[in-house]
JSON list of C-alpha atoms and ligand atoms in Angstrom, two decimals:
[
{"chain": "A", "resi": 1, "resn": "MET", "atom": "CA", "xyz": [-10.91, 19.98, 3.21]},
{"chain": "A", "resi": 2, "resn": "GLY", "atom": "CA", "xyz": [-9.14, 22.10, 6.36]},
{"chain": "A", "resi": 3, "resn": "LYS", "atom": "CA", "xyz": [-6.54, 24.70, 4.68]},
{"chain": "A", "resi": 4, "resn": "ASP", "atom": "CA", "xyz": [-4.44, 25.34, 7.42]},
{"chain": "A", "resi": 5, "resn": "ARG", "atom": "CA", "xyz": [-3.79, 21.75, 7.57]},
{"chain": "A", "resi": 6, "resn": "TYR", "atom": "CA", "xyz": [-2.68, 21.37, 4.70]},
{"chain": "A", "resi": 7, "resn": "ARG", "atom": "CA", "xyz": [-1.46, 24.80, 4.26]},
{"chain": "A", "resi": 8, "resn": "ARG", "atom": "CA", "xyz": [2.21, 23.28, 3.43]},
{"chain": "A", "resi": 9, "resn": "GLN", "atom": "CA", "xyz": [1.40, 20.43, 0.82]},
{"chain": "A", "resi": 10, "resn": "THR", "atom": "CA", "xyz": [-1.14, 22.55, -1.16]},
{"chain": "A", "resi": 11, "resn": "LEU", "atom": "CA", "xyz": [1.96, 25.57, -1.63]},
{"chain": "A", "resi": 12, "resn": "VAL", "atom": "CA", "xyz": [4.07, 22.97, -3.40]},
{"chain": "A", "resi": 13, "resn": "LYS", "atom": "CA", "xyz": [3.20, 23.16, -7.05]},
{"chain": "A", "resi": 14, "resn": "GLU", "atom": "CA", "xyz": [3.60, 19.90, -8.83]},
{"chain": "A", "resi": 15, "resn": "PHE", "atom": "CA", "xyz": [0.58, 19.83, -6.63]},
{"chain": "A", "resi": 16, "resn": "GLY", "atom": "CA", "xyz": [-1.72, 23.33, -5.17]},
{"chain": "A", "resi": 17, "resn": "LEU", "atom": "CA", "xyz": [-5.24, 22.67, -4.17]},
{"chain": "A", "resi": 18, "resn": "LYS", "atom": "CA", "xyz": [-6.38, 21.66, -7.33]},
{"chain": "A", "resi": 19, "resn": "GLY", "atom": "CA", "xyz": [-4.07, 18.53, -6.10]},
{"chain": "A", "resi": 20, "resn": "GLN", "atom": "CA", "xyz": [-5.86, 18.16, -2.27]},
{"chain": "A", "resi": 21, "resn": "LYS", "atom": "CA", "xyz": [-9.21, 18.75, -3.64]},
{"chain": "A", "resi": 22, "resn": "LEU", "atom": "CA", "xyz": [-8.68, 15.17, -5.88]},
{"chain": "A", "resi": 23, "resn": "LEU", "atom": "CA", "xyz": [-7.19, 13.31, -2.83]},
{"chain": "A", "resi": 24, "resn": "SER", "atom": "CA", "xyz": [-10.77, 14.43, -0.49]},
{"chain": "A", "resi": 25, "resn": "SER", "atom": "CA", "xyz": [-11.93, 12.69, -3.45]},
{"chain": "A", "resi": 26, "resn": "LYS", "atom": "CA", "xyz": [-10.82, 9.45, -3.24]},
{"chain": "A", "resi": 27, "resn": "HIS", "atom": "CA", "xyz": [-11.08, 5.71, -1.38]},
{"chain": "A", "resi": 28, "resn": "ALA", "atom": "CA", "xyz": [-8.37, 3.52, -0.78]},
{"chain": "A", "resi": 29, "resn": "ILE", "atom": "CA", "xyz": [-8.65, 0.03, 0.49]},
{"chain": "A", "resi": 30, "resn": "LEU", "atom": "CA", "xyz": [-5.90, -1.11, 2.31]},
{"chain": "A", "resi": 31, "resn": "ILE", "atom": "CA", "xyz": [-4.69, -4.83, 2.53]},
{"chain": "A", "resi": 32, "resn": "GLY", "atom": "CA", "xyz": [-2.92, -5.21, 6.04]},
{"chain": "A", "resi": 33, "resn": "GLY", "atom": "CA", "xyz": [-1.36, -3.59, 8.43]},
{"chain": "A", "resi": 34, "resn": "GLY", "atom": "CA", "xyz": [1.16, -3.90, 9.79]},
{"chain": "A", "resi": 35, "resn": "GLY", "atom": "CA", "xyz": [4.38, -2.33, 9.26]},
{"chain": "A", "resi": 36, "resn": "LEU", "atom": "CA", "xyz": [3.87, -1.02, 5.73]},
{"chain": "A", "resi": 37, "resn": "GLY", "atom": "CA", "xyz": [0.20, -1.20, 6.26]},
{"chain": "A", "resi": 38, "resn": "SER", "atom": "CA", "xyz": [0.17, 0.71, 9.17]},
{"chain": "A", "resi": 39, "resn": "ASN", "atom": "CA", "xyz": [2.50, 3.88, 8.23]},
{"chain": "A", "resi": 40, "resn": "SER", "atom": "CA", "xyz": [1.00, 4.00, 4.44]},
{"chain": "A", "resi": 41, "resn": "ALA", "atom": "CA", "xyz": [-2.32, 4.50, 6.40]},
{"chain": "A", "resi": 42, "resn": "ASN", "atom": "CA", "xyz": [-1.18, 7.40, 8.52]},
{"chain": "A", "resi": 43, "resn": "LEU", "atom": "CA", "xyz": [0.55, 9.10, 5.66]},
{"chain": "A", "resi": 44, "resn": "LEU", "atom": "CA", "xyz": [-2.33, 9.03, 3.77]},
{"chain": "A", "resi": 45, "resn": "ILE", "atom": "CA", "xyz": [-4.65, 9.38, 6.28]},
{"chain": "A", "resi": 46, "resn": "ARG", "atom": "CA", "xyz": [-2.24, 12.90, 7.19]},
{"chain": "A", "resi": 47, "resn": "MET", "atom": "CA", "xyz": [-1.69, 14.29, 3.18]},
{"chain": "A", "resi": 48, "resn": "GLY", "atom": "CA", "xyz": [-5.26, 14.09, 3.24]},
{"chain": "A", "resi": 49, "resn": "ILE", "atom": "CA", "xyz": [-7.66, 11.15, 1.58]},
{"chain": "A", "resi": 50, "resn": "GLY", "atom": "CA", "xyz": [-10.46, 11.34, 0.83]},
{"chain": "A", "resi": 51, "resn": "SER", "atom": "CA", "xyz": [-11.40, 7.82, 3.08]},
{"chain": "A", "resi": 52, "resn": "ILE", "atom": "CA", "xyz": [-9.06, 4.46, 3.57]},
{"chain": "A", "resi": 53, "resn": "THR", "atom": "CA", "xyz": [-10.34, 1.02, 4.40]},
{"chain": "A", "resi": 54, "resn": "ILE", "atom": "CA", "xyz": [-8.50, -1.11, 6.28]},
{"chain": "A", "resi": 55, "resn": "ILE", "atom": "CA", "xyz": [-8.74, -4.11, 6.13]},
{"chain": "A", "resi": 56, "resn": "ASP", "atom": "CA", "xyz": [-6.76, -6.31, 9.04]},
{"chain": "A", "resi": 57, "resn": "TYR", "atom": "CA", "xyz": [-7.32, -9.81, 10.59]},
{"chain": "A", "resi": 58, "resn": "ASP", "atom": "CA", "xyz": [-4.70, -9.86, 12.92]},
{"chain": "A", "resi": 59, "resn": "THR", "atom": "CA", "xyz": [-3.71, -8.66, 16.18]},
{"chain": "A", "resi": 60, "resn": "ILE", "atom": "CA", "xyz": [-0.98, -6.57, 16.91]},
{"chain": "A", "resi": 61, "resn": "ASP", "atom": "CA", "xyz": [2.04, -8.54, 18.74]},
{"chain": "A", "resi": 62, "resn": "LYS", "atom": "CA", "xyz": [5.44, -7.84, 20.05]},
{"chain": "A", "resi": 63, "resn": "THR", "atom": "CA", "xyz": [7.87, -8.39, 17.78]},
{"chain": "A", "resi": 64, "resn": "ASN", "atom": "CA", "xyz": [5.30, -6.20, 15.69]},
{"chain": "A", "resi": 65, "resn": "LEU", "atom": "CA", "xyz": [6.63, -2.47, 17.17]},
{"chain": "A", "resi": 66, "resn": "HIS", "atom": "CA", "xyz": [10.32, -1.91, 15.94]},
{"chain": "A", "resi": 67, "resn": "ARG", "atom": "CA", "xyz": [8.30, -1.86, 12.43]},
{"chain": "A", "resi": 68, "resn": "THR", "atom": "CA", "xyz": [5.71, 0.65, 13.41]},
{"chain": "A", "resi": 69, "resn": "SER", "atom": "CA", "xyz": [5.86, 4.05, 14.74]},
{"chain": "A", "resi": 70, "resn": "VAL", "atom": "CA", "xyz": [1.54, 3.26, 15.10]},
{"chain": "A", "resi": 71, "resn": "PHE", "atom": "CA", "xyz": [1.38, 1.02, 17.64]},
{"chain": "A", "resi": 72, "resn": "SER", "atom": "CA", "xyz": [2.20, 0.78, 21.06]},
{"chain": "A", "resi": 73, "resn": "GLU", "atom": "CA", "xyz": [3.70, -1.75, 23.87]},
{"chain": "A", "resi": 74, "resn": "ASN", "atom": "CA", "xyz": [-0.41, -0.74, 24.74]},
{"chain": "A", "resi": 75, "resn": "ASP", "atom": "CA", "xyz": [-2.38, -2.05, 21.79]},
{"chain": "A", "resi": 76, "resn": "ILE", "atom": "CA", "xyz": [-0.44, -5.38, 21.58]},
{"chain": "A", "resi": 77, "resn": "GLY", "atom": "CA", "xyz": [-3.06, -7.76, 21.50]},
{"chain": "A", "resi": 78, "resn": "LYS", "atom": "CA", "xyz": [-5.79, -5.94, 20.07]},
{"chain": "A", "resi": 79, "resn": "TYR", "atom": "CA", "xyz": [-6.62, -5.65, 16.34]},
{"chain": "A", "resi": 80, "resn": "LYS", "atom": "CA", "xyz": [-4.54, -4.28, 13.67]},
{"chain": "A", "resi": 81, "resn": "ALA", "atom": "CA", "xyz": [-7.93, -2.52, 11.83]},
{"chain": "A", "resi": 82, "resn": "SER", "atom": "CA", "xyz": [-8.97, -1.71, 15.07]},
{"chain": "A", "resi": 83, "resn": "VAL", "atom": "CA", "xyz": [-6.10, 0.03, 16.19]},
{"chain": "A", "resi": 84, "resn": "LEU", "atom": "CA", "xyz": [-5.56, 2.12, 13.44]},
{"chain": "A", "resi": 85, "resn": "LYS", "atom": "CA", "xyz": [-9.17, 3.11, 12.63]},
{"chain": "A", "resi": 86, "resn": "GLU", "atom": "CA", "xyz": [-8.91, 4.35, 16.57]},
{"chain": "A", "resi": 87, "resn": "LYS", "atom": "CA", "xyz": [-5.67, 6.44, 16.33]},
{"chain": "A", "resi": 88, "resn": "LEU", "atom": "CA", "xyz": [-5.16, 8.03, 13.06]},
{"chain": "A", "resi": 89, "resn": "GLN", "atom": "CA", "xyz": [-8.76, 9.37, 13.00]},
{"chain": "A", "resi": 90, "resn": "SER", "atom": "CA", "xyz": [-8.22, 10.75, 15.48]},
{"chain": "A", "resi": 91, "resn": "VAL", "atom": "CA", "xyz": [-4.86, 12.17, 13.18]},
{"chain": "A", "resi": 92, "resn": "ASN", "atom": "CA", "xyz": [-7.14, 13.45, 10.65]},
{"chain": "A", "resi": 93, "resn": "THR", "atom": "CA", "xyz": [-11.42, 13.80, 11.51]},
{"chain": "A", "resi": 94, "resn": "ASP", "atom": "CA", "xyz": [-11.68, 15.60, 7.75]},
{"chain": "A", "resi": 95, "resn": "VAL", "atom": "CA", "xyz": [-11.07, 11.26, 6.81]},
{"chain": "A", "resi": 96, "resn": "GLN", "atom": "CA", "xyz": [-13.44, 8.68, 6.84]},
{"chain": "A", "resi": 97, "resn": "VAL", "atom": "CA", "xyz": [-11.15, 6.16, 8.31]},
{"chain": "A", "resi": 98, "resn": "GLN", "atom": "CA", "xyz": [-12.87, 2.15, 8.03]},
{"chain": "A", "resi": 99, "resn": "GLY", "atom": "CA", "xyz": [-10.77, -0.33, 9.19]},
{"chain": "A", "resi": 100, "resn": "ILE", "atom": "CA", "xyz": [-12.33, -3.81, 8.87]},
{"chain": "A", "resi": 101, "resn": "ILE", "atom": "CA", "xyz": [-11.15, -7.19, 10.68]},
{"chain": "A", "resi": 102, "resn": "LYS", "atom": "CA", "xyz": [-11.75, -9.50, 7.67]},
{"chain": "A", "resi": 103, "resn": "LYS", "atom": "CA", "xyz": [-9.36, -12.13, 5.88]},
{"chain": "A", "resi": 104, "resn": "VAL", "atom": "CA", "xyz": [-8.86, -11.66, 2.13]},
{"chain": "A", "resi": 105, "resn": "THR", "atom": "CA", "xyz": [-10.19, -14.75, 0.34]},
{"chain": "A", "resi": 106, "resn": "LEU", "atom": "CA", "xyz": [-10.82, -15.34, -2.38]},
{"chain": "A", "resi": 107, "resn": "LYS", "atom": "CA", "xyz": [-14.36, -15.11, -2.00]},
{"chain": "A", "resi": 108, "resn": "ASN", "atom": "CA", "xyz": [-15.06, -11.92, -0.13]},
{"chain": "A", "resi": 109, "resn": "ILE", "atom": "CA", "xyz": [-12.65, -9.97, -2.16]},
{"chain": "A", "resi": 110, "resn": "ASP", "atom": "CA", "xyz": [-14.54, -9.25, -5.11]},
{"chain": "A", "resi": 111, "resn": "SER", "atom": "CA", "xyz": [-17.23, -6.97, -2.64]},
{"chain": "A", "resi": 112, "resn": "LEU", "atom": "CA", "xyz": [-14.08, -5.60, -0.45]},
{"chain": "A", "resi": 113, "resn": "LEU", "atom": "CA", "xyz": [-13.22, -3.86, -3.09]},
{"chain": "A", "resi": 114, "resn": "THR", "atom": "CA", "xyz": [-16.77, -1.61, -4.19]},
{"chain": "A", "resi": 115, "resn": "ALA", "atom": "CA", "xyz": [-16.03, 2.20, -4.99]},
{"chain": "A", "resi": 116, "resn": "ALA", "atom": "CA", "xyz": [-12.65, 1.46, -4.74]},
{"chain": "A", "resi": 117, "resn": "ASP", "atom": "CA", "xyz": [-9.69, 4.22, -6.56]},
{"chain": "A", "resi": 118, "resn": "VAL", "atom": "CA", "xyz": [-6.64, 2.49, -5.50]},
{"chain": "A", "resi": 119, "resn": "ILE", "atom": "CA", "xyz": [-6.02, -0.77, -3.24]},
{"chain": "A", "resi": 120, "resn": "VAL", "atom": "CA", "xyz": [-2.69, -0.57, -1.58]},
{"chain": "A", "resi": 121, "resn": "ASP", "atom": "CA", "xyz": [-0.34, -3.91, -0.34]},
{"chain": "A", "resi": 122, "resn": "GLY", "atom": "CA", "xyz": [-0.10, -3.73, 3.48]},
{"chain": "A", "resi": 123, "resn": "THR", "atom": "CA", "xyz": [0.12, -7.78, 2.92]},
{"chain": "A", "resi": 124, "resn": "ASP", "atom": "CA", "xyz": [3.20, -10.05, 3.50]},
{"chain": "A", "resi": 125, "resn": "ASN", "atom": "CA", "xyz": [2.97, -12.50, 0.52]},
{"chain": "A", "resi": 126, "resn": "ILE", "atom": "CA", "xyz": [2.58, -13.04, -2.56]},
{"chain": "A", "resi": 127, "resn": "PRO", "atom": "CA", "xyz": [-0.55, -15.05, -3.22]},
{"chain": "A", "resi": 128, "resn": "LEU", "atom": "CA", "xyz": [-2.44, -12.83, -1.79]},
{"chain": "A", "resi": 129, "resn": "ARG", "atom": "CA", "xyz": [-0.82, -10.41, -3.69]},
{"chain": "A", "resi": 130, "resn": "LEU", "atom": "CA", "xyz": [-1.51, -12.14, -6.84]},
{"chain": "A", "resi": 131, "resn": "LEU", "atom": "CA", "xyz": [-5.32, -12.45, -6.05]},
{"chain": "A", "resi": 132, "resn": "ILE", "atom": "CA", "xyz": [-5.25, -9.09, -5.97]},
{"chain": "A", "resi": 133, "resn": "ASN", "atom": "CA", "xyz": [-3.33, -8.07, -8.87]},
{"chain": "A", "resi": 134, "resn": "LYS", "atom": "CA", "xyz": [-6.10, -10.36, -10.57]},
{"chain": "A", "resi": 135, "resn": "LYS", "atom": "CA", "xyz": [-8.61, -8.15, -9.03]},
{"chain": "A", "resi": 136, "resn": "SER", "atom": "CA", "xyz": [-6.61, -5.32, -9.50]},
{"chain": "A", "resi": 137, "resn": "ILE", "atom": "CA", "xyz": [-6.76, -5.97, -14.12]},
{"chain": "A", "resi": 138, "resn": "GLN", "atom": "CA", "xyz": [-10.69, -7.66, -13.43]},
{"chain": "A", "resi": 139, "resn": "HIS", "atom": "CA", "xyz": [-11.86, -4.45, -11.91]},
{"chain": "A", "resi": 140, "resn": "LYS", "atom": "CA", "xyz": [-9.78, -1.83, -13.27]},
{"chain": "A", "resi": 141, "resn": "ILE", "atom": "CA", "xyz": [-8.52, -1.02, -10.31]},
{"chain": "A", "resi": 142, "resn": "PRO", "atom": "CA", "xyz": [-4.63, 0.71, -9.91]},
{"chain": "A", "resi": 143, "resn": "TRP", "atom": "CA", "xyz": [-2.93, -0.67, -7.53]},
{"chain": "A", "resi": 144, "resn": "VAL", "atom": "CA", "xyz": [0.43, -0.12, -5.32]},
{"chain": "A", "resi": 145, "resn": "TYR", "atom": "CA", "xyz": [2.94, -3.06, -4.80]},
{"chain": "A", "resi": 146, "resn": "ALA", "atom": "CA", "xyz": [4.71, -3.18, -1.06]},
{"chain": "A", "resi": 147, "resn": "GLY", "atom": "CA", "xyz": [7.54, -5.61, -0.28]},
{"chain": "A", "resi": 148, "resn": "VAL", "atom": "CA", "xyz": [10.10, -5.65, 2.20]},
{"chain": "A", "resi": 149, "resn": "TYR", "atom": "CA", "xyz": [12.71, -8.38, 2.89]},
{"chain": "A", "resi": 150, "resn": "GLU", "atom": "CA", "xyz": [15.84, -8.25, 4.77]},
{"chain": "A", "resi": 151, "resn": "THR", "atom": "CA", "xyz": [17.30, -4.80, 4.19]},
{"chain": "A", "resi": 152, "resn": "VAL", "atom": "CA", "xyz": [15.96, -4.51, -0.09]},
{"chain": "A", "resi": 153, "resn": "GLY", "atom": "CA", "xyz": [12.44, -2.67, -0.51]},
{"chain": "A", "resi": 154, "resn": "MET", "atom": "CA", "xyz": [10.10, -3.08, -3.54]},
{"chain": "A", "resi": 155, "resn": "VAL", "atom": "CA", "xyz": [7.50, -0.28, -4.09]},
{"chain": "A", "resi": 156, "resn": "MET", "atom": "CA", "xyz": [5.21, -1.07, -7.67]},
{"chain": "A", "resi": 157, "resn": "ALA", "atom": "CA", "xyz": [2.80, 1.26, -8.90]},
{"chain": "A", "resi": 158, "resn": "ILE", "atom": "CA", "xyz": [0.83, -1.17, -11.20]},
{"chain": "A", "resi": 159, "resn": "LEU", "atom": "CA", "xyz": [-2.38, 0.69, -13.41]},
{"chain": "A", "resi": 160, "resn": "PRO", "atom": "CA", "xyz": [-4.06, -1.98, -15.34]},
{"chain": "A", "resi": 161, "resn": "LYS", "atom": "CA", "xyz": [-3.92, -3.02, -19.03]},
{"chain": "A", "resi": 162, "resn": "LYS", "atom": "CA", "xyz": [-1.63, 0.39, -18.92]},
{"chain": "A", "resi": 163, "resn": "THR", "atom": "CA", "xyz": [1.82, -0.75, -17.13]},
{"chain": "A", "resi": 164, "resn": "ALA", "atom": "CA", "xyz": [3.10, -4.65, -16.21]},
{"chain": "A", "resi": 165, "resn": "CYS", "atom": "CA", "xyz": [0.61, -6.53, -13.50]},
{"chain": "A", "resi": 166, "resn": "PHE", "atom": "CA", "xyz": [2.33, -8.00, -10.90]},
{"chain": "A", "resi": 167, "resn": "HIS", "atom": "CA", "xyz": [2.39, -11.27, -12.47]},
{"chain": "A", "resi": 168, "resn": "CYS", "atom": "CA", "xyz": [4.28, -9.91, -16.00]},
{"chain": "A", "resi": 169, "resn": "ILE", "atom": "CA", "xyz": [7.04, -10.07, -12.99]},
{"chain": "A", "resi": 170, "resn": "THR", "atom": "CA", "xyz": [6.37, -12.63, -10.28]},
{"chain": "A", "resi": 171, "resn": "GLN", "atom": "CA", "xyz": [5.60, -15.11, -12.86]},
{"chain": "A", "resi": 172, "resn": "ASN", "atom": "CA", "xyz": [8.96, -17.13, -12.59]},
{"chain": "A", "resi": 173, "resn": "ILE", "atom": "CA", "xyz": [9.55, -15.73, -9.39]},
{"chain": "A", "resi": 174, "resn": "PRO", "atom": "CA", "xyz": [9.71, -18.73, -6.57]},
{"chain": "A", "resi": 175, "resn": "ILE", "atom": "CA", "xyz": [6.93, -18.13, -3.44]},
{"chain": "A", "resi": 176, "resn": "LEU", "atom": "CA", "xyz": [9.20, -18.41, -0.12]},
{"chain": "A", "resi": 177, "resn": "LYS", "atom": "CA", "xyz": [8.31, -20.24, 2.37]},
{"chain": "A", "resi": 178, "resn": "THR", "atom": "CA", "xyz": [9.43, -17.93, 5.26]},
{"chain": "A", "resi": 179, "resn": "LYS", "atom": "CA", "xyz": [7.53, -17.69, 8.60]},
{"chain": "A", "resi": 180, "resn": "GLU", "atom": "CA", "xyz": [8.88, -15.04, 9.68]},
{"chain": "A", "resi": 181, "resn": "ILE", "atom": "CA", "xyz": [10.16, -12.26, 6.94]},
{"chain": "A", "resi": 182, "resn": "PRO", "atom": "CA", "xyz": [13.50, -11.03, 8.56]},
{"chain": "A", "resi": 183, "resn": "VAL", "atom": "CA", "xyz": [12.94, -6.96, 7.58]},
{"chain": "A", "resi": 184, "resn": "LEU", "atom": "CA", "xyz": [15.06, -3.89, 9.47]},
{"chain": "A", "resi": 185, "resn": "GLY", "atom": "CA", "xyz": [13.25, -2.48, 12.23]},
{"chain": "A", "resi": 186, "resn": "SER", "atom": "CA", "xyz": [12.76, 1.44, 9.54]},
{"chain": "A", "resi": 187, "resn": "LEU", "atom": "CA", "xyz": [12.31, -0.49, 5.81]},
{"chain": "A", "resi": 188, "resn": "PRO", "atom": "CA", "xyz": [9.05, -0.67, 6.24]},
{"chain": "A", "resi": 189, "resn": "ALA", "atom": "CA", "xyz": [8.26, 3.27, 7.16]},
{"chain": "A", "resi": 190, "resn": "THR", "atom": "CA", "xyz": [10.87, 4.43, 4.56]},
{"chain": "A", "resi": 191, "resn": "ILE", "atom": "CA", "xyz": [9.02, 1.72, 2.30]},
{"chain": "A", "resi": 192, "resn": "ALA", "atom": "CA", "xyz": [5.60, 2.79, 2.78]},
{"chain": "A", "resi": 193, "resn": "ALA", "atom": "CA", "xyz": [6.62, 6.79, 2.33]},
{"chain": "A", "resi": 194, "resn": "ILE", "atom": "CA", "xyz": [7.11, 5.66, -1.21]},
{"chain": "A", "resi": 195, "resn": "GLN", "atom": "CA", "xyz": [4.63, 3.29, -1.82]},
{"chain": "A", "resi": 196, "resn": "CYS", "atom": "CA", "xyz": [1.70, 6.91, -0.40]},
{"chain": "A", "resi": 197, "resn": "ASN", "atom": "CA", "xyz": [4.28, 8.78, -2.71]},
{"chain": "A", "resi": 198, "resn": "GLU", "atom": "CA", "xyz": [3.62, 6.48, -6.15]},
{"chain": "A", "resi": 199, "resn": "THR", "atom": "CA", "xyz": [-0.43, 6.00, -4.55]},
{"chain": "A", "resi": 200, "resn": "ILE", "atom": "CA", "xyz": [-0.30, 9.92, -4.46]},
{"chain": "A", "resi": 201, "resn": "LYS", "atom": "CA", "xyz": [0.49, 10.52, -7.61]},
{"chain": "A", "resi": 202, "resn": "ILE", "atom": "CA", "xyz": [-1.84, 7.84, -9.99]},
{"chain": "A", "resi": 203, "resn": "LEU", "atom": "CA", "xyz": [-4.70, 9.04, -8.11]},
{"chain": "A", "resi": 204, "resn": "LEU", "atom": "CA", "xyz": [-3.58, 12.32, -9.33]},
{"chain": "A", "resi": 205, "resn": "GLY", "atom": "CA", "xyz": [-2.83, 10.86, -12.79]},
{"chain": "A", "resi": 206, "resn": "LYS", "atom": "CA", "xyz": [0.65, 10.49, -13.47]},
{"chain": "A", "resi": 207, "resn": "GLN", "atom": "CA", "xyz": [2.81, 8.19, -14.61]},
{"chain": "A", "resi": 208, "resn": "PRO", "atom": "CA", "xyz": [4.26, 5.50, -12.32]},
{"chain": "A", "resi": 209, "resn": "ALA", "atom": "CA", "xyz": [7.84, 5.05, -11.82]},
{"chain": "A", "resi": 210, "resn": "GLY", "atom": "CA", "xyz": [8.42, 1.15, -12.58]},
{"chain": "A", "resi": 211, "resn": "LEU", "atom": "CA", "xyz": [9.73, -0.80, -10.31]},
{"chain": "A", "resi": 212, "resn": "LEU", "atom": "CA", "xyz": [11.24, 0.89, -7.17]},
{"chain": "A", "resi": 213, "resn": "ILE", "atom": "CA", "xyz": [14.18, -0.97, -5.21]},
{"chain": "A", "resi": 214, "resn": "TYR", "atom": "CA", "xyz": [16.24, 0.04, -2.11]},
{"chain": "A", "resi": 215, "resn": "ASP", "atom": "CA", "xyz": [19.00, -1.45, -0.87]},
{"chain": "A", "resi": 216, "resn": "VAL", "atom": "CA", "xyz": [19.40, 0.08, 2.15]},
{"chain": "A", "resi": 217, "resn": "TRP", "atom": "CA", "xyz": [22.61, -1.87, 3.23]},
{"chain": "A", "resi": 218, "resn": "ASN", "atom": "CA", "xyz": [24.02, -1.15, -0.52]},
{"chain": "A", "resi": 219, "resn": "GLN", "atom": "CA", "xyz": [23.13, 2.36, -0.44]},
{"chain": "A", "resi": 220, "resn": "CYS", "atom": "CA", "xyz": [21.71, 1.71, -3.46]},
{"chain": "A", "resi": 221, "resn": "PHE", "atom": "CA", "xyz": [18.39, 2.81, -5.43]},
{"chain": "A", "resi": 222, "resn": "ASP", "atom": "CA", "xyz": [17.04, 1.96, -8.82]},
{"chain": "A", "resi": 223, "resn": "THR", "atom": "CA", "xyz": [14.31, 2.15, -11.10]},
{"chain": "A", "resi": 224, "resn": "LEU", "atom": "CA", "xyz": [13.45, -0.53, -13.22]},
{"chain": "A", "resi": 225, "resn": "GLY", "atom": "CA", "xyz": [11.39, 0.05, -16.61]},
{"chain": "A", "resi": 226, "resn": "ILE", "atom": "CA", "xyz": [9.02, -3.37, -16.47]},
{"chain": "A", "resi": 227, "resn": "LYS", "atom": "CA", "xyz": [7.00, -3.56, -19.98]},
{"chain": "A", "resi": 228, "resn": "ARG", "atom": "CA", "xyz": [4.62, -5.66, -20.01]},
{"chain": "A", "resi": 229, "resn": "ASN", "atom": "CA", "xyz": [4.10, -9.47, -20.89]},
{"chain": "A", "resi": 230, "resn": "PRO", "atom": "CA", "xyz": [2.48, -10.01, -24.22]},
{"chain": "A", "resi": 231, "resn": "CYS", "atom": "CA", "xyz": [2.52, -13.66, -22.86]},
{"chain": "A", "resi": 232, "resn": "CYS", "atom": "CA", "xyz": [0.75, -12.29, -19.55]},
{"chain": "A", "resi": 233, "resn": "PRO", "atom": "CA", "xyz": [-2.64, -15.16, -18.27]},
{"chain": "A", "resi": 234, "resn": "ILE", "atom": "CA", "xyz": [-3.37, -11.91, -16.57]},
{"chain": "A", "resi": 235, "resn": "CYS", "atom": "CA", "xyz": [-2.60, -8.43, -18.00]},
{"chain": "A", "resi": 236, "resn": "GLY", "atom": "CA", "xyz": [-1.09, -10.24, -21.43]},
{"chain": "A", "resi": 237, "resn": "LYS", "atom": "CA", "xyz": [-3.49, -9.51, -24.87]},
{"chain": "A", "resi": 238, "resn": "LYS", "atom": "CA", "xyz": [-4.52, -13.86, -25.56]},
{"chain": "B", "resi": 301, "resn": "LIG", "atom": "ZN1", "xyz": [0.87, -8.89, -16.31]}
]
């Protein structure tokens, strides 16, 4: 473990050398390497997560560039998972970075989640998040949801059978059929940083914050305590 690299971080009382050592033993699976995922992977790798697997089937498009700090114009047309693996591995060679070019489906998700300590959400659609949520509860792997829309972002860390699950909060929300999600360019980096914080905290055994909502335009930051729905078909008792 690079002592100098993390010196300023290990000086943080709440984190310390103990936290750094623990973080370096953890494995994160990141699903989706776009605006949110690329920024989250960047932070987790710089902070010293032990290993990270980045799964994405898509290529980089010019329209991706306004909301990520990792991709450049030279990367257009290349696979996101490959570019993230290459660029972020060179940021921190102490971290094992793997890039997998694959679409996550009901058929392959179980094998992709093997040995994960946490799942980090970089997806952009509710059906895939509901699948991740179901598998998170089934395999007892915590996951950290993050979403952005226009000027509003949300983050919620979900601990299986301990906190409310994603289904508890979304079962009454209609699924948007928008092909292109409108988003302010700076928002994914902001939300990814909060998502990274929540990921680190739960990996170190801290309690998650609840549902965090940030509205850029109205300068509003809120945390909602969400209770588990006892009748939830995914995490409820029935
Ligand atoms: Zn639930």
